Amino acid sequence: MTSKIPVTEIDPATDSPNKNNKPESVDLYASRKKIYVKEVKGFFQKIRKVSLWALMGMYFLFCWVSVDGQPLIYFNLPDREFNLFTATFYPQDFILLSGMLIVAAFGLFFITALFGRIWCGYTCPQTVWTFIFMWVEERIEGSRNKRIKLDKSPNSAEKVTKKSLKHGIWLLIAFATGLTFVGYFYPVRDLSLDLFTFQANGWAYFWVSFFTIATYMNAGWLREQVCLYMCPYARFQSVMFDSDTRTVAYDFNRGEPRGGRKKSASKEELGLGDCIDCGMCVQVCPTGIDIRDGLQYECIGCALCIDACDDVMEKMNYPKGLIRYATENELEGRPSKLLRPRTFGYGAVLVLMVTAMVFTIMTRVPAQMEVLRDRGALYGMTGQGLIENSYTVKLTNKAEVPQTFELKVSGLDTIAILDNEPVRVPSGESRTRPTVVVVAPEAIEQSNNAIQFRAVSQQDKTLVLENESRFVGPDR
Ligand code: SF4
Ligand code: SF4
């Protein structure tokens, strides 16, 4: 469906609608032109390949590989635990998770201010999966020209076979991706078994299907449209750019005036710049833009056009780098600065956040104690004439081994815990212990007294948990 709006021409002389012209309709909808990306080899493409395969490998590895029966990364939602490389984090540690997200955000801002959209070009999941899908497409349907020809050709056995094979492999990759994603929240081996034996619950089927379809659509069909129309980062990242941000750029001064020529021809005699107008930089661009038109929000910084142009320059015996990573200042012949207030600010926040995170992790206590005073009664008297107060002590063991805690209490003369048995807490679990504290009446000088609970681990005597509470007695 197309949307049209009437547009009335404005008379520049009067700055009002031109009455002589009838309103025209402008079509607001432009259908997508399929982009046939030409495969290119080169230095930046090698870096991209290493980065993309490494990230893809990590995505599957962290979910499927277990150490001591524990996946390397696992969000155990029912038990409210987060396992990260054999360490277990609990809801109380979620400040660390928030810290990690803030570090990641400032890391992204910092890198963007320095090098533009290298996150998009080399590491973004949309880029990674699109790259894998395009790689499969190229292996099955052939080079750019062959793919264009195949799409234009009428249906034939060969065309149907190639298309079916391509979509079949895409769906398999998408399914592996969806299954693995859900596997970060549901033990992945159990999930696979349950799915194929129809034992999994409906939500498992729903989420695996959802992520399978999302991967297949995003990487197979939507591709650059996700970057152009759906990704919010593409829209706001330009605020982090300045004239010293290094982005993929065409050296206009060196390349223009562009024009075709023979390899043996002298560009000086022809009055031409270095750009031979071959269009290779456009053919390899996954978003279908022409970098020679300047910096555009559609550019994901993948550097494919650099490799394509360097190859052309080499063949023409011209110096490489007509398209290269460069700053606006550099291209204009002005000096370029790496350290400037913007990068310094992002860098400083990043260093502070990383320091705070490392400090928090290093000083993280592998256990926690909470003491809740029973509010049902202020105090009671035992048969021996002692004043008693009741508490609930909750002990959480965040260590990888079970721990047994001895409870102690101090703060008043004669203070003691009745029936004081050590509390054994398995790894990654919590135990609550109803606790009665008694004090001789003559040891109390006021009705409300501060007391201290201590829990000492039998396995690690240096692990001492402390918590303050109140002991209430009769008015004096
Ligand atoms: S690849 Fe290089 S030479 Fe060819 S059109 Fe692009 S900028 Fe010009
Ligand atoms: S212009 Fe195209 S090929 Fe070049 S870096 Fe940008 S997105 Fe990649």
Short mmCIF file of C-alpha atoms and ligand atoms in Angstrom, two decimals:
data_model
loop_
_atom_site.label_atom_id
_atom_site.label_comp_id
_atom_site.label_asym_id
_atom_site.label_seq_id
_atom_site.Cartn_x
_atom_site.Cartn_y
_atom_site.Cartn_z
CA MET A 1 0.00 0.00 0.00
CA THR A 2 1.38 3.44 -0.87
CA SER A 3 0.76 6.70 0.99
CA LYS A 4 0.47 9.93 -0.93
CA ILE A 5 0.18 13.48 0.31
CA PRO A 6 -0.67 16.56 -1.74
CA VAL A 7 2.19 19.05 -1.93
CA THR A 8 1.62 22.69 -2.84
CA GLU A 9 4.53 24.55 -4.37
CA ILE A 10 5.68 27.65 -2.44
CA ASP A 11 6.29 30.83 -4.40
CA PRO A 12 9.78 32.00 -3.26
CA ALA A 13 8.95 35.62 -4.05
CA THR A 14 5.96 35.83 -1.73
CA ASP A 15 6.77 32.86 0.52
CA SER A 16 3.17 31.72 0.12
CA PRO A 17 1.46 28.91 -1.82
CA ASN A 18 1.78 29.40 -5.57
CA LYS A 19 -1.85 29.69 -6.77
CA ASN A 20 -0.91 29.00 -10.39
CA ASN A 21 0.30 25.51 -9.60
CA LYS A 22 -2.05 22.69 -8.73
CA PRO A 23 -1.05 20.58 -5.71
CA GLU A 24 1.01 17.56 -6.68
CA SER A 25 1.03 14.20 -4.96
CA VAL A 26 4.31 12.90 -3.59
CA ASP A 27 4.69 9.19 -2.97
CA LEU A 28 5.96 8.59 0.57
CA TYR A 29 6.62 4.93 -0.01
CA ALA A 30 9.65 3.59 -1.84
CA SER A 31 9.87 -0.15 -2.29
CA ARG A 32 13.13 -1.78 -1.28
CA LYS A 33 15.64 -2.44 -4.00
CA LYS A 34 17.37 -5.73 -3.32
CA ILE A 35 21.08 -5.25 -2.74
CA TYR A 36 23.41 -7.77 -4.32
CA VAL A 37 26.61 -7.46 -2.36
CA LYS A 38 29.80 -8.34 -4.18
CA GLU A 39 32.23 -10.43 -2.13
CA VAL A 40 35.52 -8.71 -1.52
CA LYS A 41 38.83 -9.76 -0.04
CA GLY A 42 41.29 -7.53 1.76
CA PHE A 43 42.86 -6.47 5.01
CA PHE A 44 39.72 -5.18 6.73
CA GLN A 45 37.65 -8.07 5.47
CA LYS A 46 40.15 -10.42 7.14
CA ILE A 47 39.76 -8.58 10.44
CA ARG A 48 35.99 -8.72 10.05
CA LYS A 49 36.04 -12.44 9.36
CA VAL A 50 38.16 -13.18 12.43
CA SER A 51 35.98 -10.99 14.61
CA LEU A 52 32.68 -12.37 13.25
CA TRP A 53 33.64 -16.06 13.49
CA ALA A 54 35.14 -15.51 16.95
CA LEU A 55 31.97 -13.82 18.21
CA MET A 56 29.76 -16.47 16.64
CA GLY A 57 31.96 -19.15 18.25
CA MET A 58 31.69 -17.48 21.66
CA TYR A 59 27.91 -17.25 21.36
CA PHE A 60 27.60 -21.02 20.96
CA LEU A 61 30.55 -21.94 23.20
CA PHE A 62 29.39 -20.06 26.31
CA CYS A 63 26.04 -21.79 26.27
CA TRP A 64 26.96 -25.34 25.20
CA VAL A 65 30.24 -25.85 27.06
CA SER A 66 29.93 -26.76 30.74
CA VAL A 67 32.54 -26.81 33.50
CA ASP A 68 31.66 -29.05 36.46
CA GLY A 69 28.18 -29.45 34.99
CA GLN A 70 27.65 -25.67 34.90
CA PRO A 71 27.34 -23.79 31.55
CA LEU A 72 29.89 -20.99 31.20
CA ILE A 73 27.05 -18.44 31.11
CA TYR A 74 23.61 -19.30 32.43
CA PHE A 75 20.72 -17.17 33.69
CA ASN A 76 18.92 -19.44 36.14
CA LEU A 77 15.70 -17.47 36.51
CA PRO A 78 13.69 -19.95 38.68
CA ASP A 79 16.52 -20.02 41.29
CA ARG A 80 17.34 -16.35 40.70
CA GLU A 81 21.01 -17.04 39.97
CA PHE A 82 23.36 -15.85 37.25
CA ASN A 83 26.31 -18.13 36.47
CA LEU A 84 29.24 -16.42 34.82
CA PHE A 85 32.38 -18.48 34.15
CA THR A 86 31.97 -20.70 37.26
CA ALA A 87 31.13 -17.73 39.52
CA THR A 88 27.55 -17.46 40.74
CA PHE A 89 25.80 -14.13 41.22
CA TYR A 90 22.53 -13.55 43.08
CA PRO A 91 19.88 -10.82 43.00
CA GLN A 92 21.91 -8.99 45.69
CA ASP A 93 24.77 -8.78 43.17
CA PHE A 94 22.68 -7.23 40.42
CA ILE A 95 24.39 -3.93 41.08
CA LEU A 96 27.35 -5.62 39.39
CA LEU A 97 25.23 -6.44 36.36
CA SER A 98 24.09 -2.80 36.18
CA GLY A 99 27.75 -1.77 36.49
CA MET A 100 28.70 -4.08 33.60
CA LEU A 101 25.98 -2.55 31.43
CA ILE A 102 27.16 0.98 32.25
CA VAL A 103 30.77 -0.01 31.45
CA ALA A 104 29.59 -1.53 28.14
CA ALA A 105 27.63 1.64 27.28
CA PHE A 106 30.54 3.99 28.03
CA GLY A 107 32.94 1.63 26.24
CA LEU A 108 30.70 1.93 23.18
CA PHE A 109 30.53 5.75 23.45
CA PHE A 110 34.31 5.95 23.84
CA ILE A 111 35.04 3.71 20.85
CA THR A 112 32.42 5.50 18.73
CA ALA A 113 33.90 8.93 19.52
CA LEU A 114 37.31 7.61 18.44
CA PHE A 115 36.55 5.32 15.51
CA GLY A 116 32.92 5.86 14.48
CA ARG A 117 30.72 2.83 13.96
CA ILE A 118 33.25 0.03 14.27
CA TRP A 119 30.82 -1.72 16.66
CA CYS A 120 28.28 -1.87 13.81
CA GLY A 121 30.80 -2.97 11.19
CA TYR A 122 32.67 -5.63 13.10
CA THR A 123 30.75 -6.87 16.12
CA CYS A 124 27.02 -6.09 16.04
CA PRO A 125 24.97 -9.35 16.07
CA GLN A 126 22.96 -8.10 13.07
CA THR A 127 26.21 -7.71 11.10
CA VAL A 128 27.56 -11.05 12.34
CA TRP A 129 24.50 -13.08 11.34
CA THR A 130 23.99 -11.19 8.07
CA PHE A 131 27.61 -11.93 7.19
CA ILE A 132 27.10 -15.66 7.87
CA PHE A 133 23.89 -15.72 5.82
CA MET A 134 25.55 -13.86 2.92
CA TRP A 135 28.48 -16.26 3.07
CA VAL A 136 26.07 -19.22 2.70
CA GLU A 137 24.27 -17.41 -0.14
CA GLU A 138 27.49 -16.81 -2.04
CA ARG A 139 28.57 -20.46 -1.65
CA ILE A 140 25.24 -21.76 -3.01
CA GLU A 141 24.09 -19.18 -5.56
CA GLY A 142 27.51 -17.91 -6.64
CA SER A 143 28.94 -14.45 -7.22
CA ARG A 144 26.97 -11.18 -7.39
CA ASN A 145 26.41 -11.41 -11.16
CA LYS A 146 25.31 -15.03 -10.94
CA ARG A 147 22.83 -14.18 -8.16
CA ILE A 148 21.34 -11.31 -10.18
CA LYS A 149 21.02 -13.64 -13.19
CA LEU A 150 19.49 -16.40 -11.09
CA ASP A 151 16.86 -14.06 -9.62
CA LYS A 152 15.92 -12.79 -13.07
CA SER A 153 15.73 -16.26 -14.62
CA PRO A 154 12.41 -18.14 -14.80
CA ASN A 155 11.79 -20.95 -12.34
CA SER A 156 13.76 -24.05 -13.13
CA ALA A 157 14.87 -27.17 -11.27
CA GLU A 158 18.28 -25.58 -10.66
CA LYS A 159 16.81 -22.35 -9.33
CA VAL A 160 14.35 -24.13 -7.02
CA THR A 161 17.09 -26.47 -5.75
CA LYS A 162 19.50 -23.62 -5.02
CA LYS A 163 16.87 -21.45 -3.35
CA SER A 164 15.53 -24.36 -1.26
CA LEU A 165 19.02 -25.34 -0.16
CA LYS A 166 19.87 -21.75 0.78
CA HIS A 167 16.69 -21.19 2.77
CA GLY A 168 17.03 -24.64 4.38
CA ILE A 169 20.55 -23.83 5.63
CA TRP A 170 19.46 -20.37 6.74
CA LEU A 171 16.63 -21.92 8.75
CA LEU A 172 19.03 -24.44 10.31
CA ILE A 173 21.40 -21.65 11.39
CA ALA A 174 18.44 -19.62 12.64
CA PHE A 175 17.15 -22.60 14.63
CA ALA A 176 20.60 -23.23 16.18
CA THR A 177 20.69 -19.54 17.10
CA GLY A 178 17.19 -19.55 18.63
CA LEU A 179 17.80 -22.77 20.54
CA THR A 180 21.11 -21.47 21.91
CA PHE A 181 19.59 -18.15 22.92
CA VAL A 182 16.85 -19.84 24.93
CA GLY A 183 19.58 -22.19 26.25
CA TYR A 184 21.03 -19.24 28.17
CA PHE A 185 17.88 -19.36 30.33
CA TYR A 186 17.03 -23.10 30.30
CA PRO A 187 19.76 -25.80 30.47
CA VAL A 188 20.47 -26.19 26.76
CA ARG A 189 20.99 -29.97 26.69
CA ASP A 190 17.73 -30.58 28.57
CA LEU A 191 16.02 -28.06 26.32
CA SER A 192 17.18 -29.84 23.15
CA LEU A 193 16.06 -33.21 24.49
CA ASP A 194 12.72 -31.85 25.72
CA LEU A 195 12.04 -30.07 22.42
CA PHE A 196 12.67 -33.09 20.25
CA THR A 197 10.76 -35.48 22.54
CA PHE A 198 7.87 -32.98 22.82
CA GLN A 199 8.35 -32.76 26.59
CA ALA A 200 9.17 -29.03 26.71
CA ASN A 201 6.53 -26.58 27.87
CA GLY A 202 4.72 -24.28 25.44
CA TRP A 203 6.86 -21.25 26.31
CA ALA A 204 10.03 -23.10 25.30
CA TYR A 205 8.51 -23.85 21.86
CA PHE A 206 7.28 -20.29 21.57
CA TRP A 207 10.61 -18.61 22.38
CA VAL A 208 12.73 -20.98 20.27
CA SER A 209 10.36 -20.40 17.31
CA PHE A 210 10.34 -16.65 17.94
CA PHE A 211 14.15 -16.32 17.91
CA THR A 212 14.44 -18.71 14.95
CA ILE A 213 12.04 -16.63 12.86
CA ALA A 214 13.61 -13.35 14.04
CA THR A 215 17.11 -14.53 13.04
CA TYR A 216 15.92 -15.88 9.67
CA MET A 217 14.03 -12.67 8.84
CA ASN A 218 16.65 -10.22 10.12
CA ALA A 219 19.74 -11.84 8.60
CA GLY A 220 18.13 -13.41 5.53
CA TRP A 221 15.52 -10.92 4.38
CA LEU A 222 15.67 -7.58 6.18
CA ARG A 223 19.46 -7.24 6.41
CA GLU A 224 20.48 -3.59 5.92
CA GLN A 225 16.89 -2.48 6.60
CA VAL A 226 17.39 -3.35 10.28
CA CYS A 227 20.35 -0.94 10.37
CA LEU A 228 18.57 1.75 8.33
CA TYR A 229 15.09 1.73 9.85
CA MET A 230 15.00 -0.32 13.05
CA CYS A 231 18.25 0.25 14.94
CA PRO A 232 18.10 3.23 17.35
CA TYR A 233 21.89 3.34 17.69
CA ALA A 234 22.24 4.31 14.02
CA ARG A 235 20.13 7.39 14.75
CA PHE A 236 21.86 8.76 17.81
CA GLN A 237 25.47 7.70 17.33
CA SER A 238 26.18 10.78 15.23
CA VAL A 239 26.00 12.93 18.40
CA MET A 240 29.21 11.20 19.51
CA PHE A 241 30.99 12.16 16.29
CA ASP A 242 33.12 15.24 15.84
CA SER A 243 35.65 16.41 13.26
CA ASP A 244 38.31 14.20 14.87
CA THR A 245 36.31 10.97 14.77
CA ARG A 246 37.99 8.46 12.47
CA THR A 247 35.39 7.07 10.06
CA VAL A 248 35.41 5.35 6.68
CA ALA A 249 35.77 8.27 4.30
CA TYR A 250 36.46 9.02 0.67
CA ASP A 251 39.33 11.43 0.04
CA PHE A 252 37.42 13.89 -2.12
CA ASN A 253 40.45 16.12 -2.78
CA ARG A 254 42.47 13.21 -4.07
CA GLY A 255 39.71 11.37 -5.95
CA GLU A 256 38.01 14.20 -7.83
CA PRO A 257 37.38 14.87 -10.61
CA ARG A 258 36.56 11.22 -11.06
CA GLY A 259 36.48 9.50 -14.44
CA GLY A 260 37.23 6.31 -16.35
CA ARG A 261 40.59 5.89 -18.02
CA LYS A 262 43.00 3.30 -19.33
CA LYS A 263 45.57 1.99 -16.90
CA SER A 264 48.34 3.35 -19.10
CA ALA A 265 46.76 6.83 -19.37
CA SER A 266 48.19 9.75 -17.41
CA LYS A 267 45.64 11.16 -15.00
CA GLU A 268 47.50 14.48 -14.96
CA GLU A 269 47.14 14.82 -18.72
CA LEU A 270 43.46 13.90 -18.51
CA GLY A 271 42.97 16.29 -15.62
CA LEU A 272 41.46 13.55 -13.44
CA GLY A 273 41.77 12.59 -9.80
CA ASP A 274 42.48 9.05 -8.55
CA CYS A 275 38.86 7.78 -8.64
CA ILE A 276 38.37 5.80 -11.85
CA ASP A 277 34.60 5.71 -11.24
CA CYS A 278 34.54 1.90 -11.41
CA GLY A 279 31.70 1.65 -8.87
CA MET A 280 33.34 -1.21 -6.98
CA CYS A 281 32.93 0.61 -3.66
CA VAL A 282 29.17 0.74 -4.28
CA GLN A 283 28.88 -2.89 -5.39
CA VAL A 284 30.46 -4.22 -2.19
CA CYS A 285 28.50 -1.96 0.16
CA PRO A 286 25.99 -3.96 2.22
CA THR A 287 23.75 -0.90 2.63
CA GLY A 288 23.97 0.05 -1.05
CA ILE A 289 25.34 3.58 -0.57
CA ASP A 290 28.06 5.49 -2.38
CA ILE A 291 30.69 6.56 0.15
CA ARG A 292 31.83 9.22 -2.32
CA ASP A 293 28.69 11.18 -1.41
CA GLY A 294 30.18 11.82 2.06
CA LEU A 295 29.39 10.57 5.55
CA GLN A 296 25.92 9.06 5.65
CA TYR A 297 23.91 7.57 8.50
CA GLU A 298 23.44 4.41 6.37
CA CYS A 299 27.19 3.68 6.54
CA ILE A 300 27.81 0.94 9.10
CA GLY A 301 31.59 1.37 8.97
CA CYS A 302 32.28 -2.15 7.67
CA ALA A 303 35.23 -0.97 5.54
CA LEU A 304 34.36 -3.28 2.63
CA CYS A 305 34.61 -0.27 0.33
CA ILE A 306 38.16 0.38 1.60
CA ASP A 307 39.24 -3.12 0.59
CA ALA A 308 37.47 -2.87 -2.78
CA CYS A 309 39.03 0.50 -3.57
CA ASP A 310 42.50 -0.51 -2.35
CA ASP A 311 42.33 -3.43 -4.77
CA VAL A 312 41.46 -1.05 -7.63
CA MET A 313 44.21 1.37 -6.61
CA GLU A 314 46.73 -1.47 -6.59
CA LYS A 315 45.70 -2.54 -10.08
CA MET A 316 46.02 1.06 -11.30
CA ASN A 317 49.42 1.47 -9.61
CA TYR A 318 48.03 4.32 -7.50
CA PRO A 319 48.71 4.60 -3.75
CA LYS A 320 46.13 2.82 -1.59
CA GLY A 321 43.83 4.72 0.75
CA LEU A 322 41.58 6.73 -1.57
CA ILE A 323 38.87 5.43 0.74
CA ARG A 324 40.27 4.98 4.24
CA TYR A 325 39.71 5.53 7.93
CA ALA A 326 40.21 9.26 8.26
CA THR A 327 38.97 12.20 10.28
CA GLU A 328 37.20 15.17 8.77
CA ASN A 329 40.08 17.42 9.90
CA GLU A 330 42.63 15.14 8.27
CA LEU A 331 40.79 15.17 4.94
CA GLU A 332 40.64 18.97 5.08
CA GLY A 333 44.40 19.13 5.74
CA ARG A 334 44.00 20.20 9.37
CA PRO A 335 45.73 18.46 12.31
CA SER A 336 43.70 15.77 14.01
CA LYS A 337 43.64 15.08 17.77
CA LEU A 338 43.13 11.72 19.43
CA LEU A 339 42.66 13.10 22.94
CA ARG A 340 40.02 15.78 23.19
CA PRO A 341 37.42 16.72 25.86
CA ARG A 342 34.84 14.28 24.49
CA THR A 343 37.14 11.21 24.40
CA PHE A 344 38.77 12.27 27.66
CA GLY A 345 35.34 12.49 29.35
CA TYR A 346 34.14 9.10 28.08
CA GLY A 347 37.53 7.55 28.86
CA ALA A 348 37.62 8.95 32.40
CA VAL A 349 34.12 7.65 33.20
CA LEU A 350 35.07 4.29 31.72
CA VAL A 351 38.24 4.00 33.81
CA LEU A 352 36.33 5.02 36.96
CA MET A 353 33.54 2.51 36.32
CA VAL A 354 35.97 -0.33 35.55
CA THR A 355 37.97 0.46 38.72
CA ALA A 356 34.78 0.49 40.80
CA MET A 357 33.65 -2.80 39.25
CA VAL A 358 37.00 -4.52 39.83
CA PHE A 359 37.06 -3.26 43.42
CA THR A 360 33.50 -4.50 44.02
CA ILE A 361 34.28 -7.93 42.55
CA MET A 362 37.58 -8.25 44.47
CA THR A 363 35.97 -7.31 47.78
CA ARG A 364 32.80 -9.32 47.16
CA VAL A 365 32.00 -11.41 50.25
CA PRO A 366 30.98 -14.95 49.25
CA ALA A 367 28.17 -15.05 51.84
CA GLN A 368 25.54 -12.81 53.31
CA MET A 369 23.60 -12.59 56.58
CA GLU A 370 20.33 -10.82 57.31
CA VAL A 371 18.81 -10.61 60.79
CA LEU A 372 15.14 -9.81 61.24
CA ARG A 373 13.79 -9.14 64.72
CA ASP A 374 10.45 -10.79 65.45
CA ARG A 375 8.00 -7.91 65.70
CA GLY A 376 5.18 -10.05 67.13
CA ALA A 377 6.31 -9.57 70.75
CA LEU A 378 8.71 -7.03 72.28
CA TYR A 379 10.25 -9.56 74.64
CA GLY A 380 9.36 -12.63 76.72
CA MET A 381 10.60 -14.35 79.89
CA THR A 382 12.04 -17.87 79.99
CA GLY A 383 11.30 -20.39 82.78
CA GLN A 384 14.77 -19.53 84.22
CA GLY A 385 13.82 -15.85 84.52
CA LEU A 386 15.88 -14.66 81.52
CA ILE A 387 14.64 -12.02 79.07
CA GLU A 388 14.26 -13.44 75.58
CA ASN A 389 13.94 -11.85 72.11
CA SER A 390 13.24 -13.79 68.89
CA TYR A 391 14.91 -13.26 65.51
CA THR A 392 15.06 -14.87 62.08
CA VAL A 393 18.59 -15.19 60.75
CA LYS A 394 18.96 -15.72 56.99
CA LEU A 395 22.31 -16.96 55.67
CA THR A 396 23.14 -17.04 51.95
CA ASN A 397 26.14 -18.97 50.67
CA LYS A 398 27.48 -17.52 47.39
CA ALA A 399 30.62 -19.69 47.43
CA GLU A 400 31.15 -22.73 45.20
CA VAL A 401 31.32 -25.10 48.21
CA PRO A 402 28.90 -25.76 51.11
CA GLN A 403 29.62 -23.78 54.26
CA THR A 404 28.67 -24.26 57.90
CA PHE A 405 28.24 -21.13 59.99
CA GLU A 406 28.48 -20.76 63.76
CA LEU A 407 26.23 -18.03 65.09
CA LYS A 408 27.45 -15.72 67.86
CA VAL A 409 25.90 -12.73 69.53
CA SER A 410 27.47 -9.92 71.60
CA GLY A 411 26.76 -6.44 72.96
CA LEU A 412 25.39 -7.22 76.46
CA ASP A 413 26.70 -9.13 79.47
CA THR A 414 25.40 -12.72 79.75
CA ILE A 415 23.94 -12.56 76.22
CA ALA A 416 23.60 -15.97 74.53
CA ILE A 417 21.71 -17.85 71.83
CA LEU A 418 19.44 -20.70 72.93
CA ASP A 419 19.89 -24.10 71.21
CA ASN A 420 22.72 -22.71 69.11
CA GLU A 421 23.37 -25.35 66.42
CA PRO A 422 25.68 -24.51 63.45
CA VAL A 423 23.80 -23.74 60.22
CA ARG A 424 24.87 -25.69 57.11
CA VAL A 425 24.19 -23.83 53.85
CA PRO A 426 24.76 -25.63 50.51
CA SER A 427 26.52 -23.74 47.72
CA GLY A 428 24.32 -21.14 46.06
CA GLU A 429 21.49 -21.53 48.57
CA SER A 430 20.00 -19.73 51.57
CA ARG A 431 18.87 -21.04 54.96
CA THR A 432 16.76 -19.30 57.57
CA ARG A 433 17.17 -20.10 61.26
CA PRO A 434 14.65 -18.94 63.95
CA THR A 435 16.91 -17.79 66.79
CA VAL A 436 16.14 -16.97 70.42
CA VAL A 437 18.56 -14.66 72.27
CA VAL A 438 18.49 -14.49 76.09
CA VAL A 439 19.96 -12.01 78.57
CA ALA A 440 19.90 -11.94 82.39
CA PRO A 441 17.64 -9.05 83.59
CA GLU A 442 20.41 -7.46 85.68
CA ALA A 443 22.59 -7.08 82.53
CA ILE A 444 20.13 -4.64 81.01
CA GLU A 445 20.29 -0.96 81.90
CA GLN A 446 17.86 0.35 79.30
CA SER A 447 14.91 -1.10 77.46
CA ASN A 448 16.34 -0.87 73.90
CA ASN A 449 19.91 -2.14 73.36
CA ALA A 450 22.16 -2.51 70.34
CA ILE A 451 23.52 -6.04 69.85
CA GLN A 452 25.69 -7.64 67.16
CA PHE A 453 25.17 -10.95 65.41
CA ARG A 454 28.19 -12.70 63.91
CA ALA A 455 28.33 -15.76 61.69
CA VAL A 456 31.73 -17.45 61.31
CA SER A 457 32.34 -19.99 58.57
CA GLN A 458 33.83 -23.27 59.81
CA GLN A 459 35.45 -23.80 56.40
CA ASP A 460 37.02 -20.34 56.17
CA LYS A 461 37.65 -18.71 59.56
CA THR A 462 38.38 -15.38 57.86
CA LEU A 463 34.83 -15.28 56.56
CA VAL A 464 32.96 -13.42 59.30
CA LEU A 465 29.52 -11.92 58.63
CA GLU A 466 28.23 -9.20 60.93
CA ASN A 467 24.83 -7.68 61.39
CA GLU A 468 23.51 -5.24 63.98
CA SER A 469 20.09 -5.63 65.65
CA ARG A 470 18.20 -4.51 68.79
CA PHE A 471 17.48 -6.37 72.03
CA VAL A 472 14.38 -5.13 73.90
CA GLY A 473 13.75 -5.57 77.61
CA PRO A 474 11.39 -4.10 80.25
CA ASP A 475 11.40 -0.33 80.90
CA ARG A 476 13.93 0.75 83.57
S1 SF4 B 1 36.28 1.83 -5.80
FE1 SF4 B 1 37.65 3.58 -5.62
S2 SF4 B 1 38.11 4.04 -7.73
FE2 SF4 B 1 36.32 2.76 -7.83
S3 SF4 B 1 34.61 4.18 -7.80
FE3 SF4 B 1 35.00 3.65 -5.70
S4 SF4 B 1 36.35 5.30 -4.98
FE4 SF4 B 1 36.40 5.36 -7.21
S1 SF4 B 2 30.07 2.89 2.67
FE1 SF4 B 2 29.17 0.86 2.67
S2 SF4 B 2 30.92 -0.51 2.38
FE2 SF4 B 2 31.77 1.45 2.95
S3 SF4 B 2 32.00 1.30 5.18
FE3 SF4 B 2 30.02 2.26 4.78
S4 SF4 B 2 28.58 0.54 4.81
FE4 SF4 B 2 30.61 -0.35 4.57
#
